[in-house]
PDB file of C-alpha atoms in Angstrom:
ATOM      1  CA  MET A1236      94.514 144.346 106.938  1.00  0.00           C
ATOM      2  CA  LYS A1237      97.957 144.183 108.492  1.00  0.00           C
ATOM      3  CA  SER A1238     100.919 143.672 106.237  1.00  0.00           C
ATOM      4  CA  VAL A1239     103.045 140.554 106.465  1.00  0.00           C
ATOM      5  CA  ARG A1240     105.928 142.639 107.812  1.00  0.00           C
ATOM      6  CA  THR A1241     103.677 143.972 110.639  1.00  0.00           C
ATOM      7  CA  LEU A1242     102.398 140.515 111.523  1.00  0.00           C
ATOM      8  CA  VAL A1243     105.903 139.077 111.640  1.00  0.00           C
ATOM      9  CA  ALA A1244     107.186 141.969 113.728  1.00  0.00           C
ATOM     10  CA  GLY A1245     104.380 141.548 116.242  1.00  0.00           C
ATOM     11  CA  ALA A1246     104.558 137.796 116.463  1.00  0.00           C
ATOM     12  CA  ASN A1247     105.397 136.242 119.797  1.00  0.00           C
ATOM     13  CA  PRO A1248     108.145 133.632 119.282  1.00  0.00           C
ATOM     14  CA  VAL A1249     107.981 132.330 122.851  1.00  0.00           C
ATOM     15  CA  PRO A1250     104.980 130.356 124.161  1.00  0.00           C
ATOM     16  CA  PRO A1251     103.104 132.016 127.059  1.00  0.00           C
ATOM     17  CA  VAL A1252     103.622 130.919 130.631  1.00  0.00           C
ATOM     18  CA  PRO A1253     100.239 129.784 132.032  1.00  0.00           C
ATOM     19  CA  ASP A1254      98.705 131.010 135.296  1.00  0.00           C
ATOM     20  CA  SER A1255     101.706 133.081 136.478  1.00  0.00           C
ATOM     21  CA  ARG A1256     103.830 136.066 135.533  1.00  0.00           C
ATOM     22  CA  LEU A1257     107.547 135.848 134.878  1.00  0.00           C
ATOM     23  CA  SER A1258     109.879 136.756 137.705  1.00  0.00           C
ATOM     24  CA  ALA A1259     111.652 140.073 137.405  1.00  0.00           C
ATOM     25  CA  ASP A1260     114.963 138.371 136.671  1.00  0.00           C
ATOM     26  CA  ALA A1261     113.436 136.110 133.976  1.00  0.00           C
ATOM     27  CA  ALA A1262     111.554 138.995 132.424  1.00  0.00           C
ATOM     28  CA  ASP A1263     114.728 141.082 132.310  1.00  0.00           C
ATOM     29  CA  ARG A1264     116.654 138.292 130.596  1.00  0.00           C
ATOM     30  CA  LEU A1265     113.864 137.684 128.133  1.00  0.00           C
ATOM     31  CA  ALA A1266     113.533 141.408 127.400  1.00  0.00           C
ATOM     32  CA  LYS A1267     117.164 141.493 126.304  1.00  0.00           C
ATOM     33  CA  LEU A1268     116.343 138.803 123.714  1.00  0.00           C
ATOM     34  CA  VAL A1269     112.930 139.803 122.361  1.00  0.00           C
ATOM     35  CA  GLY A1270     112.366 143.336 123.595  1.00  0.00           C
ATOM     36  CA  PRO A1271     110.459 144.618 126.605  1.00  0.00           C
ATOM     37  CA  GLY A1272     106.964 144.693 125.045  1.00  0.00           C
ATOM     38  CA  PRO A1273     106.252 140.991 124.647  1.00  0.00           C
ATOM     39  CA  ALA A1274     108.106 140.035 127.844  1.00  0.00           C
ATOM     40  CA  GLU A1275     106.014 142.288 130.033  1.00  0.00           C
ATOM     41  CA  THR A1276     102.648 141.123 128.753  1.00  0.00           C
ATOM     42  CA  MET A1277     103.508 137.537 127.957  1.00  0.00           C
ATOM     43  CA  ALA A1278     101.926 135.939 131.019  1.00  0.00           C
ATOM     44  CA  ALA A1279      98.722 137.910 130.622  1.00  0.00           C
ATOM     45  CA  GLU A1280      98.203 136.998 126.966  1.00  0.00           C
ATOM     46  CA  PRO A1281      95.748 134.162 126.285  1.00  0.00           C
ATOM     47  CA  ALA A1282      97.171 130.920 124.964  1.00  0.00           C
ATOM     48  CA  SER A1283      97.373 130.652 121.201  1.00  0.00           C
ATOM     49  CA  PRO A1284      94.972 128.257 119.498  1.00  0.00           C
ATOM     50  CA  PRO A1285      96.382 124.755 118.963  1.00  0.00           C
ATOM     51  CA  LEU A1286      98.584 124.493 115.930  1.00  0.00           C
ATOM     52  CA  ARG A1287      96.362 121.852 114.327  1.00  0.00           C
ATOM     53  CA  ARG A1288      93.421 124.311 114.310  1.00  0.00           C
ATOM     54  CA  ARG A1289      95.345 127.160 112.733  1.00  0.00           C
ATOM     55  CA  TRP A1290      96.722 124.886 110.019  1.00  0.00           C
ATOM     56  CA  GLY A1291      93.625 122.705 109.662  1.00  0.00           C
ATOM     57  CA  GLY A1292      92.602 124.307 106.373  1.00  0.00           C
ATOM     58  CA  PRO A1293      95.924 123.823 104.554  1.00  0.00           C
ATOM     59  CA  VAL A1294      96.282 120.281 105.920  1.00  0.00           C
ATOM     60  CA  VAL A1295      92.858 119.351 104.588  1.00  0.00           C
ATOM     61  CA  VAL A1296      93.706 120.883 101.227  1.00  0.00           C
ATOM     62  CA  VAL A1297      97.000 118.969 101.049  1.00  0.00           C
ATOM     63  CA  ALA A1298      95.219 115.727 101.955  1.00  0.00           C
ATOM     64  CA  ALA A1299      92.610 116.330  99.269  1.00  0.00           C
ATOM     65  CA  VAL A1300      95.297 117.011  96.671  1.00  0.00           C
ATOM     66  CA  ALA A1301      97.144 113.832  97.669  1.00  0.00           C
ATOM     67  CA  ALA A1302      93.949 111.786  97.394  1.00  0.00           C
ATOM     68  CA  ALA A1303      93.249 113.263  93.974  1.00  0.00           C
ATOM     69  CA  GLY A1304      96.756 112.274  92.922  1.00  0.00           C
ATOM     70  CA  LEU A1305      96.145 108.665  93.961  1.00  0.00           C
ATOM     71  CA  VAL A1306      92.915 108.578  91.981  1.00  0.00           C
ATOM     72  CA  ALA A1307      94.743 109.966  88.958  1.00  0.00           C
ATOM     73  CA  VAL A1308      97.403 107.255  89.282  1.00  0.00           C
ATOM     74  CA  GLY A1309      94.687 104.610  89.537  1.00  0.00           C
ATOM     75  CA  VAL A1310      92.987 105.896  86.394  1.00  0.00           C
ATOM     76  CA  LEU A1311      96.340 105.984  84.608  1.00  0.00           C
ATOM     77  CA  LEU A1312      96.984 102.371  85.513  1.00  0.00           C
ATOM     78  CA  LEU A1313      93.558 101.339  84.285  1.00  0.00           C
ATOM     79  CA  ASN A1314      93.608 103.354  81.077  1.00  0.00           C
ATOM     80  CA  GLY A1315      97.249 102.868  80.189  1.00  0.00           C
ATOM     81  CA  ALA A1316     100.092 105.326  80.266  1.00  0.00           C
ATOM     82  CA  ASP A1317      99.276 106.535  76.773  1.00  0.00           C
ATOM     83  CA  GLY A1318      95.609 107.123  77.614  1.00  0.00           C
ATOM     84  CA  GLY A1319      94.548 104.539  75.075  1.00  0.00           C
ATOM     85  CA  GLY A1320      91.850 103.123  77.355  1.00  0.00           C
ATOM     86  CA  GLY A1321      91.000  99.593  78.373  1.00  0.00           C
ATOM     87  CA  ILE A1322      91.682  97.641  81.538  1.00  0.00           C
ATOM     88  CA  VAL A1323      94.553  95.191  81.324  1.00  0.00           C
ATOM     89  CA  ALA A1324      94.311  92.344  83.808  1.00  0.00           C
ATOM     90  CA  ASP A1325      96.616  89.326  83.924  1.00  0.00           C
ATOM     91  CA  GLU A1326      94.957  85.910  84.023  1.00  0.00           C
ATOM     92  CA  PRO A1327      95.342  83.917  87.233  1.00  0.00           C
ATOM     93  CA  TYR A1328      98.140  81.357  87.233  1.00  0.00           C
ATOM     94  CA  HIS A1329      97.754  78.301  89.472  1.00  0.00           C
ATOM     95  CA  ALA A1330     101.049  77.333  91.064  1.00  0.00           C
ATOM     96  CA  THR A1331     100.097  73.839  92.210  1.00  0.00           C
ATOM     97  CA  THR A1332      98.375  70.831  90.666  1.00  0.00           C
ATOM     98  CA  ALA A1333      95.691  70.842  93.359  1.00  0.00           C
ATOM     99  CA  ASP A1334      94.819  74.519  92.823  1.00  0.00           C
ATOM    100  CA  LEU A1335      94.749  74.109  89.066  1.00  0.00           C
ATOM    101  CA  GLU A1336      92.464  71.078  89.043  1.00  0.00           C
ATOM    102  CA  GLU A1337      90.245  72.600  91.745  1.00  0.00           C
ATOM    103  CA  SER A1338      89.689  75.704  89.600  1.00  0.00           C
ATOM    104  CA  ALA A1339      88.136  73.636  86.795  1.00  0.00           C
ATOM    105  CA  ASP A1340      84.474  72.628  86.638  1.00  0.00           C
ATOM    106  CA  LEU A1341      85.194  70.158  83.848  1.00  0.00           C
ATOM    107  CA  ILE A1342      88.360  68.221  82.953  1.00  0.00           C
ATOM    108  CA  VAL A1343      88.136  66.189  79.757  1.00  0.00           C
ATOM    109  CA  THR A1344      90.103  64.952  76.807  1.00  0.00           C
ATOM    110  CA  ALA A1345      88.408  66.278  73.688  1.00  0.00           C
ATOM    111  CA  ARG A1346      89.129  66.722  69.992  1.00  0.00           C
ATOM    112  CA  LEU A1347      88.738  70.350  68.998  1.00  0.00           C
ATOM    113  CA  GLY A1348      86.511  71.070  66.015  1.00  0.00           C
ATOM    114  CA  PRO A1349      86.571  74.032  63.601  1.00  0.00           C
ATOM    115  CA  GLY A1350      85.899  77.328  65.338  1.00  0.00           C
ATOM    116  CA  ARG A1351      83.920  80.418  64.473  1.00  0.00           C
ATOM    117  CA  ALA A1352      84.956  83.939  65.357  1.00  0.00           C
ATOM    118  CA  GLU A1353      82.894  86.030  67.737  1.00  0.00           C
ATOM    119  CA  GLY A1354      83.421  89.471  69.198  1.00  0.00           C
ATOM    120  CA  THR A1355      82.294  90.563  72.657  1.00  0.00           C
ATOM    121  CA  ASP A1356      83.057  94.070  73.957  1.00  0.00           C
ATOM    122  CA  GLY A1357      86.018  94.361  71.614  1.00  0.00           C
ATOM    123  CA  ALA A1358      87.490  90.956  72.530  1.00  0.00           C
ATOM    124  CA  ARG A1359      88.319  88.482  69.780  1.00  0.00           C
ATOM    125  CA  LEU A1360      86.942  85.072  70.652  1.00  0.00           C
ATOM    126  CA  THR A1361      86.779  81.712  68.947  1.00  0.00           C
ATOM    127  CA  VAL A1362      83.974  79.292  69.760  1.00  0.00           C
ATOM    128  CA  ALA A1363      84.370  75.644  68.746  1.00  0.00           C
ATOM    129  CA  ASP A1364      82.609  72.348  69.281  1.00  0.00           C
ATOM    130  CA  ALA A1365      84.728  69.651  70.904  1.00  0.00           C
ATOM    131  CA  GLU A1366      84.258  65.885  70.743  1.00  0.00           C
ATOM    132  CA  VAL A1367      84.676  64.493  74.252  1.00  0.00           C
ATOM    133  CA  LEU A1368      86.889  61.404  74.390  1.00  0.00           C
ATOM    134  CA  ALA A1369      87.244  60.913  78.163  1.00  0.00           C
ATOM    135  CA  GLU A1370      86.175  62.631  81.379  1.00  0.00           C
ATOM    136  CA  ALA A1371      88.099  63.079  84.631  1.00  0.00           C
ATOM    137  CA  LYS A1372      86.075  65.735  86.484  1.00  0.00           C
ATOM    138  CA  GLY A1373      82.498  66.850  85.963  1.00  0.00           C
ATOM    139  CA  ARG A1374      80.151  65.780  83.184  1.00  0.00           C
ATOM    140  CA  ALA A1375      80.144  67.206  79.679  1.00  0.00           C
ATOM    141  CA  PRO A1376      76.765  68.502  78.404  1.00  0.00           C
ATOM    142  CA  ALA A1377      74.639  65.827  76.755  1.00  0.00           C
ATOM    143  CA  GLY A1378      74.107  68.040  73.727  1.00  0.00           C
ATOM    144  CA  GLY A1379      77.810  68.417  73.062  1.00  0.00           C
ATOM    145  CA  LEU A1380      80.675  70.487  74.428  1.00  0.00           C
ATOM    146  CA  GLU A1381      81.261  74.014  73.192  1.00  0.00           C
ATOM    147  CA  VAL A1382      84.562  75.676  74.119  1.00  0.00           C
ATOM    148  CA  SER A1383      85.148  79.433  73.980  1.00  0.00           C
ATOM    149  CA  TYR A1384      88.683  80.830  74.001  1.00  0.00           C
ATOM    150  CA  THR A1385      90.607  83.920  72.975  1.00  0.00           C
ATOM    151  CA  THR A1386      91.523  83.670  69.318  1.00  0.00           C
ATOM    152  CA  PRO A1387      95.147  82.480  69.040  1.00  0.00           C
ATOM    153  CA  GLY A1388      97.542  85.294  68.178  1.00  0.00           C
ATOM    154  CA  SER A1389      95.022  88.063  68.912  1.00  0.00           C
ATOM    155  CA  GLY A1390      96.633  89.167  72.191  1.00  0.00           C
ATOM    156  CA  PRO A1391      99.505  88.636  74.614  1.00  0.00           C
ATOM    157  CA  GLU A1392      97.812  85.709  76.381  1.00  0.00           C
ATOM    158  CA  THR A1393      96.272  83.163  74.032  1.00  0.00           C
ATOM    159  CA  ALA A1394      96.338  79.374  73.863  1.00  0.00           C
ATOM    160  CA  ASP A1395      97.844  77.755  70.771  1.00  0.00           C
ATOM    161  CA  LEU A1396      94.825  75.595  69.911  1.00  0.00           C
ATOM    162  CA  ARG A1397      94.408  73.967  66.520  1.00  0.00           C
ATOM    163  CA  PRO A1398      91.284  72.291  65.120  1.00  0.00           C
ATOM    164  CA  GLY A1399      91.405  68.532  64.675  1.00  0.00           C
ATOM    165  CA  ARG A1400      93.813  67.904  67.556  1.00  0.00           C
ATOM    166  CA  PRO A1401      93.006  66.321  70.930  1.00  0.00           C
ATOM    167  CA  TYR A1402      93.628  68.250  74.136  1.00  0.00           C
ATOM    168  CA  VAL A1403      93.123  67.843  77.822  1.00  0.00           C
ATOM    169  CA  PHE A1404      90.859  70.773  78.622  1.00  0.00           C
ATOM    170  CA  LEU A1405      90.474  72.308  82.064  1.00  0.00           C
ATOM    171  CA  LEU A1406      87.305  74.350  81.735  1.00  0.00           C
ATOM    172  CA  GLU A1407      85.064  76.695  83.690  1.00  0.00           C
ATOM    173  CA  ARG A1408      81.310  76.645  83.124  1.00  0.00           C
ATOM    174  CA  GLN A1409      79.836  80.053  82.236  1.00  0.00           C
ATOM    175  CA  HIS A1410      76.276  81.286  82.815  1.00  0.00           C
ATOM    176  CA  ASP A1411      75.396  80.912  79.140  1.00  0.00           C
ATOM    177  CA  GLY A1412      76.290  77.211  79.202  1.00  0.00           C
ATOM    178  CA  ARG A1413      79.555  77.598  77.363  1.00  0.00           C
ATOM    179  CA  PHE A1414      82.895  76.510  78.755  1.00  0.00           C
ATOM    180  CA  THR A1415      86.056  78.602  78.825  1.00  0.00           C
ATOM    181  CA  LEU A1416      89.651  77.692  79.629  1.00  0.00           C
ATOM    182  CA  VAL A1417      90.632  78.249  83.275  1.00  0.00           C
ATOM    183  CA  ASN A1418      93.361  80.414  81.759  1.00  0.00           C
ATOM    184  CA  SER A1419      95.136  80.622  78.424  1.00  0.00           C
ATOM    185  CA  VAL A1420      98.375  79.083  79.709  1.00  0.00           C
ATOM    186  CA  GLN A1421      97.021  76.154  81.762  1.00  0.00           C
ATOM    187  CA  GLY A1422      93.577  75.511  80.290  1.00  0.00           C
ATOM    188  CA  ALA A1423      94.746  73.075  77.621  1.00  0.00           C
ATOM    189  CA  TYR A1424      97.378  70.313  77.527  1.00  0.00           C
ATOM    190  CA  GLY A1425      98.384  68.796  74.232  1.00  0.00           C
ATOM    191  CA  VAL A1426      97.977  65.035  73.806  1.00  0.00           C
ATOM    192  CA  ASP A1427     100.941  63.320  72.178  1.00  0.00           C
ATOM    193  CA  GLY A1428     101.595  59.569  72.203  1.00  0.00           C
ATOM    194  CA  GLY A1429      99.290  58.975  75.165  1.00  0.00           C
ATOM    195  CA  ARG A1430     100.897  61.755  77.198  1.00  0.00           C
ATOM    196  CA  ALA A1431      99.498  65.055  78.461  1.00  0.00           C
ATOM    197  CA  VAL A1432     101.978  67.728  77.419  1.00  0.00           C
ATOM    198  CA  PRO A1433     101.831  71.156  79.089  1.00  0.00           C
ATOM    199  CA  GLY A1434     102.597  74.298  77.128  1.00  0.00           C
ATOM    200  CA  PRO A1435     106.021  75.973  77.336  1.00  0.00           C
ATOM    201  CA  ASP A1436     104.869  78.470  79.983  1.00  0.00           C
ATOM    202  CA  ASN A1437     102.990  75.936  82.094  1.00  0.00           C
ATOM    203  CA  HIS A1438     105.113  74.281  84.777  1.00  0.00           C
ATOM    204  CA  VAL A1439     102.286  72.414  86.543  1.00  0.00           C
ATOM    205  CA  ARG A1440     101.671  68.753  85.834  1.00  0.00           C
ATOM    206  CA  LEU A1441      98.302  67.045  86.100  1.00  0.00           C
ATOM    207  CA  SER A1442      97.698  64.626  88.957  1.00  0.00           C
ATOM    208  CA  ASP A1443      98.052  60.874  88.558  1.00  0.00           C
ATOM    209  CA  GLY A1444      94.335  60.459  89.286  1.00  0.00           C
ATOM    210  CA  VAL A1445      93.246  62.790  86.491  1.00  0.00           C
ATOM    211  CA  LEU A1446      95.694  61.240  84.029  1.00  0.00           C
ATOM    212  CA  ALA A1447      94.524  57.745  84.873  1.00  0.00           C
ATOM    213  CA  ALA A1448      90.872  58.727  84.393  1.00  0.00           C
ATOM    214  CA  LEU A1449      91.758  60.121  80.969  1.00  0.00           C
ATOM    215  CA  GLY A1450      93.888  57.095  80.016  1.00  0.00           C
ATOM    216  CA  LEU A1451      97.025  59.234  79.768  1.00  0.00           C
ATOM    217  CA  THR A1452     100.465  59.424  81.353  1.00  0.00           C
ATOM    218  CA  ARG A1453     102.890  62.233  82.131  1.00  0.00           C
TER     219      ARG A1453
END
């Protein structure tokens, strides 16, 4: 195998001239720059393979390494920077009244009953019966309404719900027949003096039609 020094010394720094030999004058000038050997045989040498073929292997390797890096970043984002595991996903926030009310399968005023704790895949949930007082969208189950929500104070996004108080609930129907809040911030409005009161982080008001159906005001 040739040494690196030999390969570098024998390398041709000037691309070949296709289909013709250099003129005597051009060859003489070129010989003064690179030596007589390469100049004399330059035109007769076959063209070098395209650069992309000679470097194809390293380019593929670099691309593979870059792709692996992206996968690693994706895993890091999913598992957390400390490797603690678990996927953290923010709840959707509806910026307009129309989008918020459209996202709900059921909009009612209901008095929340005592809840019972349940755990599903590590999540802390509270499930409570709710006495329906008025309906604005959808129909509550004939057998009674059961609301499932993340236990207050158990995570960064929980609704401050308290048994015995009435709320306007915006709920999604789940496959098991239970109802969940459309999100922790906008899924429940407090009822105070005949008014629907949004939580401190909820800047979306309910529509006049929904409030009228529930017998409430802004």
